[in-house]
Amino acid sequence: MITVLALHFAVAAVAPLLFRKFGRNSFYALAAVPAASFVWLLLQHEAIYSDAGNSPGAIAEVIPWVPGLHLELAFRMDALAWIMSLLVLGVGALVLVYCARYFENKDDHLGGFGAQLLAFAGAMFGLVTADDLLLMFVFWELTTVLSYLLIGYARTRLSARRSALQALMVTTAGGLAMLVGLIILGSTAGTYRIQAILDQGPALVTGPAGGAVGAAVVLILIGAITKSALVPFHFWLPGAMAAPTPVSAYLHAAAMVKAGVYLVARLAPGFAAAPPWLPMVLGLGLATMLVGGYRALRQTDVKLILAYGTVSQLGFLIMVVGLGTPDAALAGLALLLAHGLFKATLFLVVGIIDHQAGTRDIRKLSGVYGSARALAIVAAIGAASMAGIPPLAGFVAKESVFEAFIQYSSESGAGPWLLAGVVLGSVLTFAYSARFMWGAFAVKPGVEPTAFKPIKPAFLAAPAVLSLLTVVYGLWPAPVDGWIQPYAALFVDGSASDGGSGTSSPGHLALWHGLTPALGLTAVTFALGLAMYYARNAVARLQARVPGWIDADRAYQRTIGALDDTAVWVTGRTQRGSLFFYLSVILTVAFVLPLTALVLANKPLPAGLYVIDPGSPLQMVAGAGIVIGALAAVRANKRFLAVLMVSVTGYGIALLFALQGAPDLALTQMLVETIILVAFVLAMRSLPAGLRDRTGGKYRVIRVVIGLSFGLTMIFVAIYALGARVAPPVSLQFPQLAYKGGGGLNVVNVTLVDIRAWDTFGEISVLALAATGVASLIFVRGRGDRIRTSANVAEGTVGRRTGARGSTRDDAALAMNRRFAAATRDAWLVAGRTLAPERRSIIFEVVTRLLFHSMIVFSLYLLLAGHNLPGGGFAGGLTAGLALTIRYLAGGRFELREATPVGAGTLLGIGLATAAAAGMTPLLLGGQVFQSAIVELWLPVFGDIKFVTSTIFDIGVYVVVVGLALDVLRSLGAEIDEHFEEQPGLSDGGPSDEPSDDELSRVGEADGVSAQAADAETTAKGTA
């Protein structure tokens, strides 16, 4: 199962490349993936329908993920999952084959579409085979996201975008409600394994936690009814018909909308006895069946007829699979398979009609039967099966459904209303099935015959295969009966809807059961359905007189509009552009809520408090420095002084860490404080030097009160938190874990790269996102990472604002300085000559020459030694970033460009990729994600060497931090420098840092070469 999933997603990842080379024929290659998986599925029949599996009637695969949190990749293939997988994989393969002839090669978006459709098939397969509630939810939401992308395929059409967003919002809202229910259910059961929860189902429903279980059932059913488009959330499915027809055939007939039906069928054996279950399942299911059938009769678009028919059938399916009896379980899965076959057939037929005739309007379609007899026959089989006409699959399934409801009505005392509603819904189904055939293929008086292009056999193949399977299923239902019986047997002597009294064995699927009450109801259905069809004009007039008071789609639009208005109102009153207001709200909430909790708790302060550690009197000095720095920052009237005083508090905290025996934290704090100070100073060059007090008078008092209250509250929160511990801290085990498991003596670094590697990976991802955000604000169009060639410079094809690294004048300036460097072969720190004389410091340049390489080497030492000594990738990266900072300050933006031939974005990507590879490689070798290995070896000269593979992860951290520092320097340093040069009035006085055009021209003429030629010459020398 895991291999099938991996194959789907892996091929989906490379699908765009296939389409770029082979065009629409690539759909055949994609279809081979679910087709091969379908063959594999058939080969699992013996293991699933015997006791040869891991457990009777099932095969399972489990990969532990986070054992401590009971998170695992658990998959289970039983009868229900196997039947659902038949639809997901079989219909998926046929739909992909159909796509190869439906789309045109000129469509530029086929690569993404094919990848999304194949990934959707994999996500649906994962959903129906997942044996863990949380894992199932992941696949559930993945299908939601992919359906959003597929529905919105025609991204230039407003209707497609609107429908995609509507489907996303409705199903996501239901999914979030379902997530809460899943968590409640898993917490109550003590496990998230689905099969284990179902085994406890009856006990959970009747036990002391029955109320919580009932609430969980309601929330889970909300997710199911939104996904399967039941009333009142049915409106999103007809809107989703804006998607291409293959999407409708797969997602909205055979796959996605069946997810809710599957969830109800999966939980019914354990929770059909829960009090909220039957009212929701039967009430909403019947309402949906009737509303969908009624609306289908009003449509003039053949695709919308099928869409509302799907809504009706989904309500019917939810009713049957959720009834909780053996007969209903048998009938429900039989109808689910039949519906997948005939509805996918009909949607594909509609796609052919639209493709060949150019319209789906039944008022314009006329005489299509005469132009496409084979297509009409295929459609007739599908429509007849949908109407329940023998000897097709729909008839066999619907007979079993009638039998189940007849038995339920007689045994439960539900009365005739439920059975009458089911019959009425079936009458509507027959009527709109006939309307579909008449509208799509009949000759209509007064309507010109529709021009219809010939259909190629490859185009008709997929619906023809599905219609053939519909006939075979109807004539020979025994195999399907055998597939379903193990699932239906779960309701025998189990959790039937009456609380566990179901003792009768399920019936059997058959084409002929004799003269039964179910057959009589079928005859009534046919008679009334034919009457409605022949009286279609009268029915249409009657429907036209019914006022549209209730419209779910209109209600949805009004709700969204009200939310938008509310958001605008709230935003206008909270986003006022006042930093004082924002900070006041944030800090007030941050101290009022904890302070209220402390007062209500009314607990005494912990014993043994002291202000200064007696063993370290220097803490008083550090504390005094922090207080003085904070007060000085508040009183400062210059921005630079304020930032400098804030940094004093940071350095004081670093000193406290060092005094408390935490050199690693002290080193990191010091480096972080330094790089932040540099970033602030660079950014402040664009701001006025002075600080203006915008919140004087009474607001100053408010600021003081809020600041003191927040600080004091946080002090007491920290004290109470430290005194509230009732168990030994987990960190006491970290030294042993670090040494034995992580192979290192530095507990802090081993924790970051091994014990809590997931946290660190998330943090460096945030760093990359933050750097990208800063760069996007400064550069607007790009980081400026792309390196310009000499040809670009000569032709002037890339301008300063297109994201290129520097302008033509920049290249000329660098060329000039390289040629006049003291040593041509070692043109180091030559860009310092581009600075204005009054801004150069010979001493600083000399110090930079002495320190830069030493700092780079020291940063590598911190990286490699960090596993056993203070340091690590984060500290090493910060040190390298400070080295680049010194070089930038000495030589300006030209020198920064010379020092970093690799762009910041490239470094961030390489770092993240390295860290990700270090985490995934153990998984490929049979281990766990981010698992470390200790390699001990002996090398000549070096002797005994111990290498821990988590060092590779640390290298990724190092590269990410260097990339972040470089991004800060380029955005807040070099880019702002360039802005100053473009607008001299904004600079801080003095001549421009950049040589003038006349100077560059004179130098080039005197030397006999242009600045561009000098650049090319230097590049050639460097290459040699």
CSV table of C-alpha atoms in Angstrom, one decimal, residues 392-691:
chain,number,residue,atom,x,y,z
A,392,LEU,CA,-28.2,-3.8,-14.9
A,393,ALA,CA,-26.2,-3.1,-11.8
A,394,GLY,CA,-28.4,-0.3,-10.6
A,395,PHE,CA,-31.5,-2.6,-10.6
A,396,VAL,CA,-29.6,-5.3,-8.5
A,397,ALA,CA,-28.4,-2.7,-6.0
A,398,LYS,CA,-31.7,-0.8,-5.7
A,399,GLU,CA,-33.7,-4.0,-5.1
A,400,SER,CA,-31.4,-4.8,-2.2
A,401,VAL,CA,-31.9,-1.2,-0.9
A,402,PHE,CA,-35.7,-1.6,-1.0
A,403,GLU,CA,-35.4,-4.9,0.8
A,404,ALA,CA,-33.2,-3.3,3.5
A,405,PHE,CA,-35.7,-0.4,4.1
A,406,ILE,CA,-38.7,-2.7,4.1
A,407,GLN,CA,-37.1,-4.9,6.8
A,408,TYR,CA,-36.0,-1.8,8.8
A,409,SER,CA,-39.4,-0.2,8.7
A,410,SER,CA,-41.1,-3.4,9.9
A,411,GLU,CA,-38.6,-4.2,12.7
A,412,SER,CA,-37.9,-0.7,14.0
A,413,GLY,CA,-41.3,0.8,14.0
A,414,ALA,CA,-40.1,3.7,11.9
A,415,GLY,CA,-43.4,3.8,10.0
A,416,PRO,CA,-44.0,4.1,6.3
A,417,TRP,CA,-42.6,7.6,6.0
A,418,LEU,CA,-39.0,6.6,5.5
A,419,LEU,CA,-39.9,3.9,2.9
A,420,ALA,CA,-42.2,6.3,1.1
A,421,GLY,CA,-39.5,8.9,1.0
A,422,VAL,CA,-37.0,6.4,-0.5
A,423,VAL,CA,-39.6,5.4,-3.2
A,424,LEU,CA,-40.4,9.0,-4.0
A,425,GLY,CA,-36.6,9.7,-4.4
A,426,SER,CA,-36.4,6.7,-6.7
A,427,VAL,CA,-39.3,8.0,-8.8
A,428,LEU,CA,-37.4,11.3,-9.2
A,429,THR,CA,-34.3,9.4,-10.2
A,430,PHE,CA,-36.1,7.5,-12.9
A,431,ALA,CA,-37.6,10.8,-14.2
A,432,TYR,CA,-34.4,12.7,-14.4
A,433,SER,CA,-32.6,9.7,-16.0
A,434,ALA,CA,-35.3,9.7,-18.7
A,435,ARG,CA,-34.9,13.5,-19.0
A,436,PHE,CA,-31.2,13.1,-19.5
A,437,MET,CA,-31.6,10.7,-22.4
A,438,TRP,CA,-34.3,12.7,-24.0
A,439,GLY,CA,-32.4,16.0,-23.6
A,440,ALA,CA,-29.0,14.6,-24.9
A,441,PHE,CA,-30.1,12.4,-27.8
A,442,ALA,CA,-33.7,12.8,-28.8
A,443,VAL,CA,-35.0,14.7,-31.9
A,444,LYS,CA,-36.8,17.8,-30.7
A,445,PRO,CA,-39.4,19.4,-32.8
A,446,GLY,CA,-38.5,22.9,-34.0
A,447,VAL,CA,-34.8,22.4,-33.1
A,448,GLU,CA,-32.1,22.2,-35.9
A,449,PRO,CA,-30.2,18.9,-35.9
A,450,THR,CA,-27.0,19.3,-33.9
A,451,ALA,CA,-23.8,19.1,-35.9
A,452,PHE,CA,-21.8,16.3,-34.3
A,453,LYS,CA,-18.2,15.4,-35.2
A,454,PRO,CA,-17.4,11.6,-35.5
A,455,ILE,CA,-16.1,10.0,-32.3
A,456,LYS,CA,-12.8,8.2,-32.3
A,457,PRO,CA,-12.8,4.7,-30.7
A,458,ALA,CA,-10.1,5.8,-28.2
A,459,PHE,CA,-12.3,8.6,-27.0
A,460,LEU,CA,-15.3,6.3,-26.4
A,461,ALA,CA,-13.3,3.5,-24.9
A,462,ALA,CA,-13.4,4.5,-21.2
A,463,PRO,CA,-17.2,5.0,-21.0
A,464,ALA,CA,-17.8,1.9,-23.1
A,465,VAL,CA,-15.7,-0.2,-20.6
A,466,LEU,CA,-17.6,1.2,-17.7
A,467,SER,CA,-21.0,0.5,-19.3
A,468,LEU,CA,-19.9,-3.0,-20.1
A,469,LEU,CA,-19.0,-3.6,-16.4
A,470,THR,CA,-22.4,-2.2,-15.5
A,471,VAL,CA,-24.0,-5.0,-17.6
A,472,VAL,CA,-21.7,-7.7,-16.3
A,473,TYR,CA,-22.4,-6.6,-12.7
A,474,GLY,CA,-26.1,-6.8,-13.3
A,475,LEU,CA,-26.1,-10.1,-15.0
A,476,TRP,CA,-23.6,-11.7,-12.7
A,477,PRO,CA,-23.7,-10.1,-9.2
A,478,ALA,CA,-22.2,-13.1,-7.4
A,479,PRO,CA,-18.6,-11.8,-7.3
A,480,VAL,CA,-19.7,-8.4,-5.9
A,481,ASP,CA,-21.8,-10.2,-3.3
A,482,GLY,CA,-18.8,-12.2,-2.2
A,483,TRP,CA,-16.7,-9.0,-1.9
A,484,ILE,CA,-19.3,-7.3,0.3
A,485,GLN,CA,-20.4,-10.2,2.6
A,486,PRO,CA,-17.4,-9.8,5.0
A,487,TYR,CA,-18.2,-6.2,5.6
A,488,ALA,CA,-22.0,-6.9,6.0
A,489,ALA,CA,-21.1,-9.6,8.5
A,490,LEU,CA,-19.7,-7.0,10.8
A,491,PHE,CA,-23.3,-6.0,11.6
A,492,VAL,CA,-24.4,-9.5,12.5
A,493,ASP,CA,-24.7,-9.8,16.3
A,494,GLY,CA,-22.9,-6.5,16.5
A,495,SER,CA,-23.6,-2.8,16.8
A,496,ALA,CA,-26.8,-2.6,14.7
A,497,SER,CA,-28.8,0.5,14.9
A,498,ASP,CA,-30.9,-0.8,17.7
A,499,GLY,CA,-28.0,-1.0,20.0
A,500,GLY,CA,-26.6,-4.5,19.2
A,501,SER,CA,-29.6,-6.6,18.5
A,502,GLY,CA,-28.9,-7.3,14.9
A,503,THR,CA,-28.8,-11.1,14.7
A,504,SER,CA,-30.1,-11.8,11.2
A,505,SER,CA,-27.5,-12.6,8.5
A,506,PRO,CA,-27.4,-10.4,5.4
A,507,GLY,CA,-29.1,-11.4,2.3
A,508,HIS,CA,-27.5,-11.9,-1.1
A,509,LEU,CA,-27.3,-9.9,-4.3
A,510,ALA,CA,-29.2,-11.4,-7.2
A,511,LEU,CA,-30.8,-10.4,-10.4
A,512,TRP,CA,-34.1,-12.1,-9.5
A,513,HIS,CA,-35.4,-12.6,-6.0
A,514,GLY,CA,-38.9,-13.6,-7.1
A,515,LEU,CA,-42.2,-11.6,-6.6
A,516,THR,CA,-41.2,-9.6,-3.5
A,517,PRO,CA,-42.4,-6.4,-2.0
A,518,ALA,CA,-39.2,-4.8,-3.3
A,519,LEU,CA,-40.1,-5.8,-6.8
A,520,GLY,CA,-43.5,-4.2,-6.3
A,521,LEU,CA,-42.0,-0.9,-5.2
A,522,THR,CA,-39.7,-1.1,-8.3
A,523,ALA,CA,-42.8,-1.4,-10.5
A,524,VAL,CA,-44.4,1.6,-8.7
A,525,THR,CA,-41.2,3.5,-9.2
A,526,PHE,CA,-41.2,2.8,-13.0
A,527,ALA,CA,-44.8,3.7,-13.4
A,528,LEU,CA,-44.6,7.0,-11.6
A,529,GLY,CA,-41.3,7.8,-13.1
A,530,LEU,CA,-42.7,7.3,-16.6
A,531,ALA,CA,-45.7,9.4,-15.8
A,532,MET,CA,-43.4,12.3,-14.6
A,533,TYR,CA,-41.4,12.0,-17.8
A,534,TYR,CA,-44.3,12.1,-20.1
A,535,ALA,CA,-45.8,14.9,-18.1
A,536,ARG,CA,-42.5,16.8,-18.1
A,537,ASN,CA,-44.0,20.0,-19.4
A,538,ALA,CA,-46.6,20.1,-16.7
A,539,VAL,CA,-44.0,19.3,-14.1
A,540,ALA,CA,-41.9,22.1,-15.5
A,541,ARG,CA,-44.7,24.6,-15.2
A,542,LEU,CA,-45.5,23.5,-11.7
A,543,GLN,CA,-41.9,23.9,-10.7
A,544,ALA,CA,-41.8,27.3,-12.3
A,545,ARG,CA,-44.6,28.4,-10.0
A,546,VAL,CA,-42.7,27.4,-6.8
A,547,PRO,CA,-41.0,30.6,-5.5
A,548,GLY,CA,-37.3,30.3,-4.8
A,549,TRP,CA,-37.5,31.3,-1.1
A,550,ILE,CA,-34.9,28.8,0.0
A,551,ASP,CA,-31.6,28.7,-2.0
A,552,ALA,CA,-28.6,27.3,-0.2
A,553,ASP,CA,-26.2,28.9,-2.7
A,554,ARG,CA,-27.7,32.3,-2.1
A,555,ALA,CA,-27.5,31.8,1.6
A,556,TYR,CA,-23.8,30.9,1.3
A,557,GLN,CA,-23.1,34.0,-0.7
A,558,ARG,CA,-24.9,36.2,1.8
A,559,THR,CA,-23.0,34.5,4.7
A,560,ILE,CA,-19.7,35.1,2.9
A,561,GLY,CA,-20.7,38.7,2.2
A,562,ALA,CA,-21.6,39.3,5.9
A,563,LEU,CA,-18.2,37.9,6.9
A,564,ASP,CA,-16.5,40.2,4.5
A,565,ASP,CA,-18.3,43.2,5.9
A,566,THR,CA,-17.6,42.2,9.4
A,567,ALA,CA,-13.9,41.7,8.6
A,568,VAL,CA,-13.8,45.2,7.0
A,569,TRP,CA,-15.5,46.7,10.1
A,570,VAL,CA,-13.1,45.0,12.5
A,571,THR,CA,-10.0,45.8,10.4
A,572,GLY,CA,-11.0,49.5,10.2
A,573,ARG,CA,-11.2,49.7,14.0
A,574,THR,CA,-8.1,47.7,14.9
A,575,GLN,CA,-5.6,48.3,12.0
A,576,ARG,CA,-5.3,52.0,12.7
A,577,GLY,CA,-1.7,52.5,11.7
A,578,SER,CA,-0.6,53.3,15.3
A,579,LEU,CA,2.2,51.2,16.7
A,580,PHE,CA,1.3,52.5,20.2
A,581,PHE,CA,-2.2,51.1,19.8
A,582,TYR,CA,-1.0,47.7,18.5
A,583,LEU,CA,1.5,47.2,21.3
A,584,SER,CA,-0.9,48.4,23.9
A,585,VAL,CA,-3.5,45.8,22.9
A,586,ILE,CA,-0.9,43.0,22.6
A,587,LEU,CA,0.8,43.7,25.9
A,588,THR,CA,-2.4,44.4,27.8
A,589,VAL,CA,-3.9,41.1,26.8
A,590,ALA,CA,-0.5,39.4,27.4
A,591,PHE,CA,-0.5,40.5,31.1
A,592,VAL,CA,-4.2,40.7,31.9
A,593,LEU,CA,-5.0,37.1,31.1
A,594,PRO,CA,-2.1,35.5,33.0
A,595,LEU,CA,-2.6,37.9,35.9
A,596,THR,CA,-6.3,37.0,36.1
A,597,ALA,CA,-5.3,33.3,36.2
A,598,LEU,CA,-2.8,33.9,38.9
A,599,VAL,CA,-5.2,35.8,41.1
A,600,LEU,CA,-8.0,33.2,40.6
A,601,ALA,CA,-5.5,30.3,41.4
A,602,ASN,CA,-4.6,32.0,44.7
A,603,LYS,CA,-1.6,29.9,45.3
A,604,PRO,CA,1.4,30.9,47.5
A,605,LEU,CA,4.8,31.7,46.1
A,606,PRO,CA,7.1,28.7,45.9
A,607,ALA,CA,9.6,28.3,48.7
A,608,GLY,CA,13.3,28.9,48.4
A,609,LEU,CA,13.2,32.1,46.3
A,610,TYR,CA,16.3,34.3,46.1
A,611,VAL,CA,17.1,37.4,44.1
A,612,ILE,CA,20.8,36.8,43.4
A,613,ASP,CA,22.6,33.5,43.2
A,614,PRO,CA,24.9,33.4,46.3
A,615,GLY,CA,27.5,31.5,44.3
A,616,SER,CA,27.7,34.0,41.5
A,617,PRO,CA,27.8,37.7,42.8
A,618,LEU,CA,28.6,38.9,39.3
A,619,GLN,CA,25.0,38.3,38.4
A,620,MET,CA,24.3,41.6,40.2
A,621,VAL,CA,26.6,43.4,37.9
A,622,ALA,CA,25.0,41.8,34.8
A,623,GLY,CA,21.5,42.5,36.1
A,624,ALA,CA,22.4,46.2,36.8
A,625,GLY,CA,23.8,46.5,33.3
A,626,ILE,CA,20.5,45.1,31.8
A,627,VAL,CA,18.4,47.5,33.9
A,628,ILE,CA,20.6,50.5,32.9
A,629,GLY,CA,20.5,49.5,29.3
A,630,ALA,CA,16.7,49.2,29.3
A,631,LEU,CA,16.2,52.5,31.0
A,632,ALA,CA,18.7,54.2,28.7
A,633,ALA,CA,16.9,52.8,25.7
A,634,VAL,CA,13.6,54.2,26.9
A,635,ARG,CA,15.2,57.7,27.5
A,636,ALA,CA,17.2,57.8,24.3
A,637,ASN,CA,16.4,60.5,21.8
A,638,LYS,CA,18.4,59.0,19.0
A,639,ARG,CA,17.6,55.8,17.1
A,640,PHE,CA,21.1,54.5,17.1
A,641,LEU,CA,21.5,55.1,20.8
A,642,ALA,CA,18.2,53.4,21.5
A,643,VAL,CA,19.2,50.3,19.5
A,644,LEU,CA,22.6,50.2,21.1
A,645,MET,CA,21.1,50.3,24.6
A,646,VAL,CA,18.7,47.5,23.7
A,647,SER,CA,21.8,45.5,22.6
A,648,VAL,CA,23.4,46.2,26.0
A,649,THR,CA,20.5,44.3,27.6
A,650,GLY,CA,21.1,41.4,25.2
A,651,TYR,CA,24.8,41.2,25.9
A,652,GLY,CA,23.9,41.3,29.6
A,653,ILE,CA,21.7,38.3,29.2
A,654,ALA,CA,24.5,36.5,27.4
A,655,LEU,CA,26.7,37.3,30.4
A,656,LEU,CA,24.0,35.8,32.7
A,657,PHE,CA,24.0,32.6,30.6
A,658,ALA,CA,27.8,32.4,30.9
A,659,LEU,CA,27.7,32.9,34.7
A,660,GLN,CA,25.1,30.2,35.0
A,661,GLY,CA,27.3,27.6,33.2
A,662,ALA,CA,25.7,27.8,29.8
A,663,PRO,CA,28.6,28.8,27.4
A,664,ASP,CA,26.7,27.5,24.4
A,665,LEU,CA,23.7,29.7,25.1
A,666,ALA,CA,26.0,32.6,25.9
A,667,LEU,CA,27.9,32.3,22.7
A,668,THR,CA,24.7,32.1,20.6
A,669,GLN,CA,23.1,35.0,22.4
A,670,MET,CA,26.1,37.1,21.8
A,671,LEU,CA,26.3,36.3,18.1
A,672,VAL,CA,22.5,36.8,17.6
A,673,GLU,CA,22.6,40.1,19.5
A,674,THR,CA,25.5,41.3,17.3
A,675,ILE,CA,23.9,40.3,14.0
A,676,ILE,CA,20.6,41.9,15.1
A,677,LEU,CA,22.5,45.1,16.0
A,678,VAL,CA,24.0,45.2,12.6
A,679,ALA,CA,20.7,44.7,10.9
A,680,PHE,CA,19.0,47.5,12.9
A,681,VAL,CA,21.9,49.9,12.2
A,682,LEU,CA,21.8,49.2,8.5
A,683,ALA,CA,18.0,49.6,8.3
A,684,MET,CA,18.0,52.8,10.4
A,685,ARG,CA,20.0,54.6,7.7
A,686,SER,CA,16.6,55.1,5.9
A,687,LEU,CA,15.0,56.6,8.9
A,688,PRO,CA,15.5,60.0,10.6
A,689,ALA,CA,18.2,60.1,13.2
A,690,GLY,CA,16.0,61.5,16.0
A,691,LEU,CA,13.2,59.8,17.8
